[in-house]
Amino acid sequence: MYIKIKTFIGALRTNRVIYPKGHGSLGIKVHAFAKTLTAKDVSLVKAGGHEYYIYTYQGKR
């Protein structure tokens, strides 16, 4: 059995508003939300000779 898993890694402009759980119906700007993240919240990935910290975002749904 073959299982295909897709993962999307993308970026947002820091002035965008997101709606993560626990931040109410007004949401929070990405740059303010990024300040609340700790090393435990992100993962280090390497791609094309570069290193990136990624965060798995799951919104209200």
mmCIF file with all atom_site columns, N, CA and C in Angstrom:
data_model
loop_
_atom_site.group_PDB
_atom_site.id
_atom_site.type_symbol
_atom_site.label_atom_id
_atom_site.label_alt_id
_atom_site.label_comp_id
_atom_site.label_asym_id
_atom_site.label_entity_id
_atom_site.label_seq_id
_atom_site.pdbx_PDB_ins_code
_atom_site.Cartn_x
_atom_site.Cartn_y
_atom_site.Cartn_z
_atom_site.occupancy
_atom_site.B_iso_or_equiv
_atom_site.pdbx_formal_charge
_atom_site.auth_seq_id
_atom_site.auth_comp_id
_atom_site.auth_asym_id
_atom_site.auth_atom_id
_atom_site.pdbx_PDB_model_num
ATOM 1   N N  . MET A 1 1  ? 0.847   -1.171 0.000  1.00 0.00 ? 1  MET A N  1
ATOM 2   C CA . MET A 1 1  ? 0.000   0.000  0.000  1.00 0.00 ? 1  MET A CA 1
ATOM 3   C C  . MET A 1 1  ? 0.892   1.234  0.000  1.00 0.00 ? 1  MET A C  1
ATOM 4   N N  . TYR A 1 2  ? 0.578   2.168  -0.868 1.00 0.00 ? 2  TYR A N  1
ATOM 5   C CA . TYR A 1 2  ? 1.341   3.405  -1.002 1.00 0.00 ? 2  TYR A CA 1
ATOM 6   C C  . TYR A 1 2  ? 0.527   4.552  -0.430 1.00 0.00 ? 2  TYR A C  1
ATOM 7   N N  . ILE A 1 3  ? 1.108   5.269  0.534  1.00 0.00 ? 3  ILE A N  1
ATOM 8   C CA . ILE A 1 3  ? 0.447   6.426  1.141  1.00 0.00 ? 3  ILE A CA 1
ATOM 9   C C  . ILE A 1 3  ? 1.242   7.665  0.767  1.00 0.00 ? 3  ILE A C  1
ATOM 10  N N  . LYS A 1 4  ? 0.558   8.639  0.201  1.00 0.00 ? 4  LYS A N  1
ATOM 11  C CA . LYS A 1 4  ? 1.206   9.883  -0.199 1.00 0.00 ? 4  LYS A CA 1
ATOM 12  C C  . LYS A 1 4  ? 0.881   10.962 0.831  1.00 0.00 ? 4  LYS A C  1
ATOM 13  N N  . ILE A 1 5  ? 1.917   11.538 1.409  1.00 0.00 ? 5  ILE A N  1
ATOM 14  C CA . ILE A 1 5  ? 1.754   12.585 2.415  1.00 0.00 ? 5  ILE A CA 1
ATOM 15  C C  . ILE A 1 5  ? 2.268   13.892 1.830  1.00 0.00 ? 5  ILE A C  1
ATOM 16  N N  . LYS A 1 6  ? 1.459   14.937 1.925  1.00 0.00 ? 6  LYS A N  1
ATOM 17  C CA . LYS A 1 6  ? 1.859   16.245 1.428  1.00 0.00 ? 6  LYS A CA 1
ATOM 18  C C  . LYS A 1 6  ? 1.951   17.217 2.584  1.00 0.00 ? 6  LYS A C  1
ATOM 19  N N  . THR A 1 7  ? 3.001   17.996 2.582  1.00 0.00 ? 7  THR A N  1
ATOM 20  C CA . THR A 1 7  ? 3.191   19.039 3.573  1.00 0.00 ? 7  THR A CA 1
ATOM 21  C C  . THR A 1 7  ? 3.458   20.342 2.840  1.00 0.00 ? 7  THR A C  1
ATOM 22  N N  . PHE A 1 8  ? 2.779   21.391 3.234  1.00 0.00 ? 8  PHE A N  1
ATOM 23  C CA . PHE A 1 8  ? 2.977   22.699 2.631  1.00 0.00 ? 8  PHE A CA 1
ATOM 24  C C  . PHE A 1 8  ? 3.801   23.544 3.575  1.00 0.00 ? 8  PHE A C  1
ATOM 25  N N  . ILE A 1 9  ? 4.900   24.038 3.089  1.00 0.00 ? 9  ILE A N  1
ATOM 26  C CA . ILE A 1 9  ? 5.718   24.975 3.851  1.00 0.00 ? 9  ILE A CA 1
ATOM 27  C C  . ILE A 1 9  ? 5.640   26.296 3.117  1.00 0.00 ? 9  ILE A C  1
ATOM 28  N N  . GLY A 1 10 ? 5.137   27.306 3.780  1.00 0.00 ? 10 GLY A N  1
ATOM 29  C CA . GLY A 1 10 ? 4.965   28.605 3.142  1.00 0.00 ? 10 GLY A CA 1
ATOM 30  C C  . GLY A 1 10 ? 5.341   29.725 4.085  1.00 0.00 ? 10 GLY A C  1
ATOM 31  N N  . ALA A 1 11 ? 5.144   30.906 3.624  1.00 0.00 ? 11 ALA A N  1
ATOM 32  C CA . ALA A 1 11 ? 5.472   32.084 4.421  1.00 0.00 ? 11 ALA A CA 1
ATOM 33  C C  . ALA A 1 11 ? 4.340   33.092 4.314  1.00 0.00 ? 11 ALA A C  1
ATOM 34  N N  . LEU A 1 12 ? 4.249   33.939 5.309  1.00 0.00 ? 12 LEU A N  1
ATOM 35  C CA . LEU A 1 12 ? 3.260   35.010 5.338  1.00 0.00 ? 12 LEU A CA 1
ATOM 36  C C  . LEU A 1 12 ? 3.969   36.328 5.573  1.00 0.00 ? 12 LEU A C  1
ATOM 37  N N  . ARG A 1 13 ? 3.370   37.374 5.099  1.00 0.00 ? 13 ARG A N  1
ATOM 38  C CA . ARG A 1 13 ? 3.872   38.694 5.463  1.00 0.00 ? 13 ARG A CA 1
ATOM 39  C C  . ARG A 1 13 ? 3.537   38.929 6.937  1.00 0.00 ? 13 ARG A C  1
ATOM 40  N N  . THR A 1 14 ? 4.404   39.620 7.641  1.00 0.00 ? 14 THR A N  1
ATOM 41  C CA . THR A 1 14 ? 4.236   39.771 9.084  1.00 0.00 ? 14 THR A CA 1
ATOM 42  C C  . THR A 1 14 ? 3.088   40.676 9.495  1.00 0.00 ? 14 THR A C  1
ATOM 43  N N  . ASN A 1 15 ? 2.493   41.423 8.552  1.00 0.00 ? 15 ASN A N  1
ATOM 44  C CA . ASN A 1 15 ? 1.370   42.291 8.927  1.00 0.00 ? 15 ASN A CA 1
ATOM 45  C C  . ASN A 1 15 ? 0.022   41.579 8.792  1.00 0.00 ? 15 ASN A C  1
ATOM 46  N N  . ARG A 1 16 ? 0.003   40.317 8.453  1.00 0.00 ? 16 ARG A N  1
ATOM 47  C CA . ARG A 1 16 ? -1.232  39.551 8.304  1.00 0.00 ? 16 ARG A CA 1
ATOM 48  C C  . ARG A 1 16 ? -1.811  39.174 9.673  1.00 0.00 ? 16 ARG A C  1
ATOM 49  N N  . VAL A 1 17 ? -3.118  39.035 9.725  1.00 0.00 ? 17 VAL A N  1
ATOM 50  C CA . VAL A 1 17 ? -3.794  38.620 10.955 1.00 0.00 ? 17 VAL A CA 1
ATOM 51  C C  . VAL A 1 17 ? -4.146  37.148 10.819 1.00 0.00 ? 17 VAL A C  1
ATOM 52  N N  . ILE A 1 18 ? -3.837  36.370 11.864 1.00 0.00 ? 18 ILE A N  1
ATOM 53  C CA . ILE A 1 18 ? -4.189  34.961 11.903 1.00 0.00 ? 18 ILE A CA 1
ATOM 54  C C  . ILE A 1 18 ? -5.094  34.725 13.097 1.00 0.00 ? 18 ILE A C  1
ATOM 55  N N  . TYR A 1 19 ? -5.724  33.579 13.142 1.00 0.00 ? 19 TYR A N  1
ATOM 56  C CA . TYR A 1 19 ? -6.702  33.286 14.183 1.00 0.00 ? 19 TYR A CA 1
ATOM 57  C C  . TYR A 1 19 ? -6.389  31.960 14.879 1.00 0.00 ? 19 TYR A C  1
ATOM 58  N N  . PRO A 1 20 ? -5.268  31.882 15.607 1.00 0.00 ? 20 PRO A N  1
ATOM 59  C CA . PRO A 1 20 ? -4.949  30.642 16.307 1.00 0.00 ? 20 PRO A CA 1
ATOM 60  C C  . PRO A 1 20 ? -5.857  30.450 17.521 1.00 0.00 ? 20 PRO A C  1
ATOM 61  N N  . LYS A 1 21 ? -5.975  29.224 17.930 1.00 0.00 ? 21 LYS A N  1
ATOM 62  C CA . LYS A 1 21 ? -6.784  28.920 19.112 1.00 0.00 ? 21 LYS A CA 1
ATOM 63  C C  . LYS A 1 21 ? -6.245  29.692 20.307 1.00 0.00 ? 21 LYS A C  1
ATOM 64  N N  . GLY A 1 22 ? -7.142  30.212 21.116 1.00 0.00 ? 22 GLY A N  1
ATOM 65  C CA . GLY A 1 22 ? -6.739  30.914 22.326 1.00 0.00 ? 22 GLY A CA 1
ATOM 66  C C  . GLY A 1 22 ? -6.498  32.408 22.151 1.00 0.00 ? 22 GLY A C  1
ATOM 67  N N  . HIS A 1 23 ? -6.692  32.933 20.952 1.00 0.00 ? 23 HIS A N  1
ATOM 68  C CA . HIS A 1 23 ? -6.460  34.365 20.735 1.00 0.00 ? 23 HIS A CA 1
ATOM 69  C C  . HIS A 1 23 ? -7.728  35.113 20.367 1.00 0.00 ? 23 HIS A C  1
ATOM 70  N N  . GLY A 1 24 ? -8.866  34.542 20.621 1.00 0.00 ? 24 GLY A N  1
ATOM 71  C CA . GLY A 1 24 ? -10.136 35.230 20.428 1.00 0.00 ? 24 GLY A CA 1
ATOM 72  C C  . GLY A 1 24 ? -10.521 35.420 18.975 1.00 0.00 ? 24 GLY A C  1
ATOM 73  N N  . SER A 1 25 ? -11.693 36.025 18.785 1.00 0.00 ? 25 SER A N  1
ATOM 74  C CA . SER A 1 25 ? -12.231 36.195 17.436 1.00 0.00 ? 25 SER A CA 1
ATOM 75  C C  . SER A 1 25 ? -11.585 37.343 16.672 1.00 0.00 ? 25 SER A C  1
ATOM 76  N N  . LEU A 1 26 ? -10.827 38.207 17.348 1.00 0.00 ? 26 LEU A N  1
ATOM 77  C CA . LEU A 1 26 ? -10.169 39.321 16.666 1.00 0.00 ? 26 LEU A CA 1
ATOM 78  C C  . LEU A 1 26 ? -8.850  38.911 16.035 1.00 0.00 ? 26 LEU A C  1
ATOM 79  N N  . GLY A 1 27 ? -8.317  37.786 16.451 1.00 0.00 ? 27 GLY A N  1
ATOM 80  C CA . GLY A 1 27 ? -7.062  37.302 15.896 1.00 0.00 ? 27 GLY A CA 1
ATOM 81  C C  . GLY A 1 27 ? -5.861  38.056 16.441 1.00 0.00 ? 27 GLY A C  1
ATOM 82  N N  . ILE A 1 28 ? -4.703  37.803 15.832 1.00 0.00 ? 28 ILE A N  1
ATOM 83  C CA . ILE A 1 28 ? -3.442  38.419 16.247 1.00 0.00 ? 28 ILE A CA 1
ATOM 84  C C  . ILE A 1 28 ? -2.566  38.555 15.007 1.00 0.00 ? 28 ILE A C  1
ATOM 85  N N  . LYS A 1 29 ? -1.800  39.628 14.931 1.00 0.00 ? 29 LYS A N  1
ATOM 86  C CA . LYS A 1 29 ? -0.894  39.802 13.796 1.00 0.00 ? 29 LYS A CA 1
ATOM 87  C C  . LYS A 1 29 ? 0.249   38.792 13.906 1.00 0.00 ? 29 LYS A C  1
ATOM 88  N N  . VAL A 1 30 ? 0.748   38.363 12.748 1.00 0.00 ? 30 VAL A N  1
ATOM 89  C CA . VAL A 1 30 ? 1.778   37.336 12.704 1.00 0.00 ? 30 VAL A CA 1
ATOM 90  C C  . VAL A 1 30 ? 3.025   37.753 13.480 1.00 0.00 ? 30 VAL A C  1
ATOM 91  N N  . HIS A 1 31 ? 3.456   39.004 13.343 1.00 0.00 ? 31 HIS A N  1
ATOM 92  C CA . HIS A 1 31 ? 4.678   39.427 14.041 1.00 0.00 ? 31 HIS A CA 1
ATOM 93  C C  . HIS A 1 31 ? 4.490   39.395 15.559 1.00 0.00 ? 31 HIS A C  1
ATOM 94  N N  . ALA A 1 32 ? 3.314   39.704 16.056 1.00 0.00 ? 32 ALA A N  1
ATOM 95  C CA . ALA A 1 32 ? 3.053   39.635 17.502 1.00 0.00 ? 32 ALA A CA 1
ATOM 96  C C  . ALA A 1 32 ? 2.970   38.177 17.957 1.00 0.00 ? 32 ALA A C  1
ATOM 97  N N  . PHE A 1 33 ? 2.353   37.332 17.130 1.00 0.00 ? 33 PHE A N  1
ATOM 98  C CA . PHE A 1 33 ? 2.256   35.909 17.463 1.00 0.00 ? 33 PHE A CA 1
ATOM 99  C C  . PHE A 1 33 ? 3.640   35.264 17.482 1.00 0.00 ? 33 PHE A C  1
ATOM 100 N N  . ALA A 1 34 ? 4.502   35.647 16.558 1.00 0.00 ? 34 ALA A N  1
ATOM 101 C CA . ALA A 1 34 ? 5.854   35.082 16.496 1.00 0.00 ? 34 ALA A CA 1
ATOM 102 C C  . ALA A 1 34 ? 6.643   35.355 17.775 1.00 0.00 ? 34 ALA A C  1
ATOM 103 N N  . LYS A 1 35 ? 6.387   36.489 18.405 1.00 0.00 ? 35 LYS A N  1
ATOM 104 C CA . LYS A 1 35 ? 7.080   36.824 19.652 1.00 0.00 ? 35 LYS A CA 1
ATOM 105 C C  . LYS A 1 35 ? 6.679   35.913 20.806 1.00 0.00 ? 35 LYS A C  1
ATOM 106 N N  . THR A 1 36 ? 5.521   35.248 20.694 1.00 0.00 ? 36 THR A N  1
ATOM 107 C CA . THR A 1 36 ? 5.056   34.370 21.761 1.00 0.00 ? 36 THR A CA 1
ATOM 108 C C  . THR A 1 36 ? 5.602   32.952 21.639 1.00 0.00 ? 36 THR A C  1
ATOM 109 N N  . LEU A 1 37 ? 6.228   32.620 20.493 1.00 0.00 ? 37 LEU A N  1
ATOM 110 C CA . LEU A 1 37 ? 6.724   31.269 20.259 1.00 0.00 ? 37 LEU A CA 1
ATOM 111 C C  . LEU A 1 37 ? 8.042   31.034 20.987 1.00 0.00 ? 37 LEU A C  1
ATOM 112 N N  . THR A 1 38 ? 8.235   29.795 21.418 1.00 0.00 ? 38 THR A N  1
ATOM 113 C CA . THR A 1 38 ? 9.490   29.395 22.061 1.00 0.00 ? 38 THR A CA 1
ATOM 114 C C  . THR A 1 38 ? 10.172  28.346 21.188 1.00 0.00 ? 38 THR A C  1
ATOM 115 N N  . ALA A 1 39 ? 11.365  27.946 21.580 1.00 0.00 ? 39 ALA A N  1
ATOM 116 C CA . ALA A 1 39 ? 12.108  26.925 20.829 1.00 0.00 ? 39 ALA A CA 1
ATOM 117 C C  . ALA A 1 39 ? 11.347  25.602 20.779 1.00 0.00 ? 39 ALA A C  1
ATOM 118 N N  . LYS A 1 40 ? 10.510  25.335 21.769 1.00 0.00 ? 40 LYS A N  1
ATOM 119 C CA . LYS A 1 40 ? 9.723   24.096 21.788 1.00 0.00 ? 40 LYS A CA 1
ATOM 120 C C  . LYS A 1 40 ? 8.588   24.130 20.767 1.00 0.00 ? 40 LYS A C  1
ATOM 121 N N  . ASP A 1 41 ? 8.200   25.312 20.327 1.00 0.00 ? 41 ASP A N  1
ATOM 122 C CA . ASP A 1 41 ? 7.087   25.465 19.390 1.00 0.00 ? 41 ASP A CA 1
ATOM 123 C C  . ASP A 1 41 ? 7.490   25.315 17.923 1.00 0.00 ? 41 ASP A C  1
ATOM 124 N N  . VAL A 1 42 ? 8.785   25.411 17.635 1.00 0.00 ? 42 VAL A N  1
ATOM 125 C CA . VAL A 1 42 ? 9.247   25.400 16.252 1.00 0.00 ? 42 VAL A CA 1
ATOM 126 C C  . VAL A 1 42 ? 10.173  24.216 15.991 1.00 0.00 ? 42 VAL A C  1
ATOM 127 N N  . SER A 1 43 ? 10.367  23.914 14.714 1.00 0.00 ? 43 SER A N  1
ATOM 128 C CA . SER A 1 43 ? 11.279  22.846 14.296 1.00 0.00 ? 43 SER A CA 1
ATOM 129 C C  . SER A 1 43 ? 12.279  23.425 13.305 1.00 0.00 ? 43 SER A C  1
ATOM 130 N N  . LEU A 1 44 ? 13.508  22.926 13.349 1.00 0.00 ? 44 LEU A N  1
ATOM 131 C CA . LEU A 1 44 ? 14.543  23.367 12.417 1.00 0.00 ? 44 LEU A CA 1
ATOM 132 C C  . LEU A 1 44 ? 14.561  22.420 11.222 1.00 0.00 ? 44 LEU A C  1
ATOM 133 N N  . VAL A 1 45 ? 14.463  22.966 10.025 1.00 0.00 ? 45 VAL A N  1
ATOM 134 C CA . VAL A 1 45 ? 14.550  22.171 8.799  1.00 0.00 ? 45 VAL A CA 1
ATOM 135 C C  . VAL A 1 45 ? 15.635  22.756 7.911  1.00 0.00 ? 45 VAL A C  1
ATOM 136 N N  . LYS A 1 46 ? 16.235  21.888 7.097  1.00 0.00 ? 46 LYS A N  1
ATOM 137 C CA . LYS A 1 46 ? 17.262  22.318 6.157  1.00 0.00 ? 46 LYS A CA 1
ATOM 138 C C  . LYS A 1 46 ? 16.776  22.035 4.755  1.00 0.00 ? 46 LYS A C  1
ATOM 139 N N  . ALA A 1 47 ? 16.919  23.038 3.884  1.00 0.00 ? 47 ALA A N  1
ATOM 140 C CA . ALA A 1 47 ? 16.505  22.887 2.490  1.00 0.00 ? 47 ALA A CA 1
ATOM 141 C C  . ALA A 1 47 ? 17.407  23.741 1.608  1.00 0.00 ? 47 ALA A C  1
ATOM 142 N N  . GLY A 1 48 ? 17.975  23.121 0.609  1.00 0.00 ? 48 GLY A N  1
ATOM 143 C CA . GLY A 1 48 ? 18.802  23.863 -0.338 1.00 0.00 ? 48 GLY A CA 1
ATOM 144 C C  . GLY A 1 48 ? 19.981  24.584 0.289  1.00 0.00 ? 48 GLY A C  1
ATOM 145 N N  . GLY A 1 49 ? 20.574  23.994 1.305  1.00 0.00 ? 49 GLY A N  1
ATOM 146 C CA . GLY A 1 49 ? 21.722  24.617 1.956  1.00 0.00 ? 49 GLY A CA 1
ATOM 147 C C  . GLY A 1 49 ? 21.365  25.713 2.946  1.00 0.00 ? 49 GLY A C  1
ATOM 148 N N  . HIS A 1 50 ? 20.086  25.921 3.198  1.00 0.00 ? 50 HIS A N  1
ATOM 149 C CA . HIS A 1 50 ? 19.631  26.930 4.162  1.00 0.00 ? 50 HIS A CA 1
ATOM 150 C C  . HIS A 1 50 ? 18.917  26.248 5.323  1.00 0.00 ? 50 HIS A C  1
ATOM 151 N N  . GLU A 1 51 ? 18.888  26.927 6.451  1.00 0.00 ? 51 GLU A N  1
ATOM 152 C CA . GLU A 1 51 ? 18.159  26.421 7.620  1.00 0.00 ? 51 GLU A CA 1
ATOM 153 C C  . GLU A 1 51 ? 16.994  27.353 7.909  1.00 0.00 ? 51 GLU A C  1
ATOM 154 N N  . TYR A 1 52 ? 15.848  26.756 8.217  1.00 0.00 ? 52 TYR A N  1
ATOM 155 C CA . TYR A 1 52 ? 14.643  27.520 8.505  1.00 0.00 ? 52 TYR A CA 1
ATOM 156 C C  . TYR A 1 52 ? 13.976  26.966 9.756  1.00 0.00 ? 52 TYR A C  1
ATOM 157 N N  . TYR A 1 53 ? 13.425  27.843 10.566 1.00 0.00 ? 53 TYR A N  1
ATOM 158 C CA . TYR A 1 53 ? 12.587  27.410 11.674 1.00 0.00 ? 53 TYR A CA 1
ATOM 159 C C  . TYR A 1 53 ? 11.150  27.431 11.188 1.00 0.00 ? 53 TYR A C  1
ATOM 160 N N  . ILE A 1 54 ? 10.428  26.350 11.410 1.00 0.00 ? 54 ILE A N  1
ATOM 161 C CA . ILE A 1 54 ? 9.045   26.275 10.962 1.00 0.00 ? 54 ILE A CA 1
ATOM 162 C C  . ILE A 1 54 ? 8.131   26.054 12.153 1.00 0.00 ? 54 ILE A C  1
ATOM 163 N N  . TYR A 1 55 ? 6.912   26.510 12.005 1.00 0.00 ? 55 TYR A N  1
ATOM 164 C CA . TYR A 1 55 ? 5.877   26.358 13.025 1.00 0.00 ? 55 TYR A CA 1
ATOM 165 C C  . TYR A 1 55 ? 4.670   25.733 12.347 1.00 0.00 ? 55 TYR A C  1
ATOM 166 N N  . THR A 1 56 ? 4.123   24.696 12.939 1.00 0.00 ? 56 THR A N  1
ATOM 167 C CA . THR A 1 56 ? 2.937   24.070 12.399 1.00 0.00 ? 56 THR A CA 1
ATOM 168 C C  . THR A 1 56 ? 1.729   24.808 12.929 1.00 0.00 ? 56 THR A C  1
ATOM 169 N N  . TYR A 1 57 ? 1.065   25.525 12.036 1.00 0.00 ? 57 TYR A N  1
ATOM 170 C CA . TYR A 1 57 ? -0.076  26.351 12.416 1.00 0.00 ? 57 TYR A CA 1
ATOM 171 C C  . TYR A 1 57 ? -1.368  25.585 12.203 1.00 0.00 ? 57 TYR A C  1
ATOM 172 N N  . GLN A 1 58 ? -2.187  25.580 13.237 1.00 0.00 ? 58 GLN A N  1
ATOM 173 C CA . GLN A 1 58 ? -3.518  24.995 13.137 1.00 0.00 ? 58 GLN A CA 1
ATOM 174 C C  . GLN A 1 58 ? -4.483  26.044 13.663 1.00 0.00 ? 58 GLN A C  1
ATOM 175 N N  . GLY A 1 59 ? -5.346  26.515 12.790 1.00 0.00 ? 59 GLY A N  1
ATOM 176 C CA . GLY A 1 59 ? -6.295  27.563 13.162 1.00 0.00 ? 59 GLY A CA 1
ATOM 177 C C  . GLY A 1 59 ? -7.475  27.027 13.931 1.00 0.00 ? 59 GLY A C  1
ATOM 178 N N  . LYS A 1 60 ? -8.556  27.766 13.917 1.00 0.00 ? 60 LYS A N  1
ATOM 179 C CA . LYS A 1 60 ? -9.749  27.449 14.702 1.00 0.00 ? 60 LYS A CA 1
ATOM 180 C C  . LYS A 1 60 ? -10.423 26.150 14.312 1.00 0.00 ? 60 LYS A C  1
ATOM 181 N N  . ARG A 1 61 ? -10.332 25.744 13.074 1.00 0.00 ? 61 ARG A N  1
ATOM 182 C CA . ARG A 1 61 ? -11.063 24.570 12.606 1.00 0.00 ? 61 ARG A CA 1
ATOM 183 C C  . ARG A 1 61 ? -10.654 23.311 13.234 1.00 0.00 ? 61 ARG A C  1
#
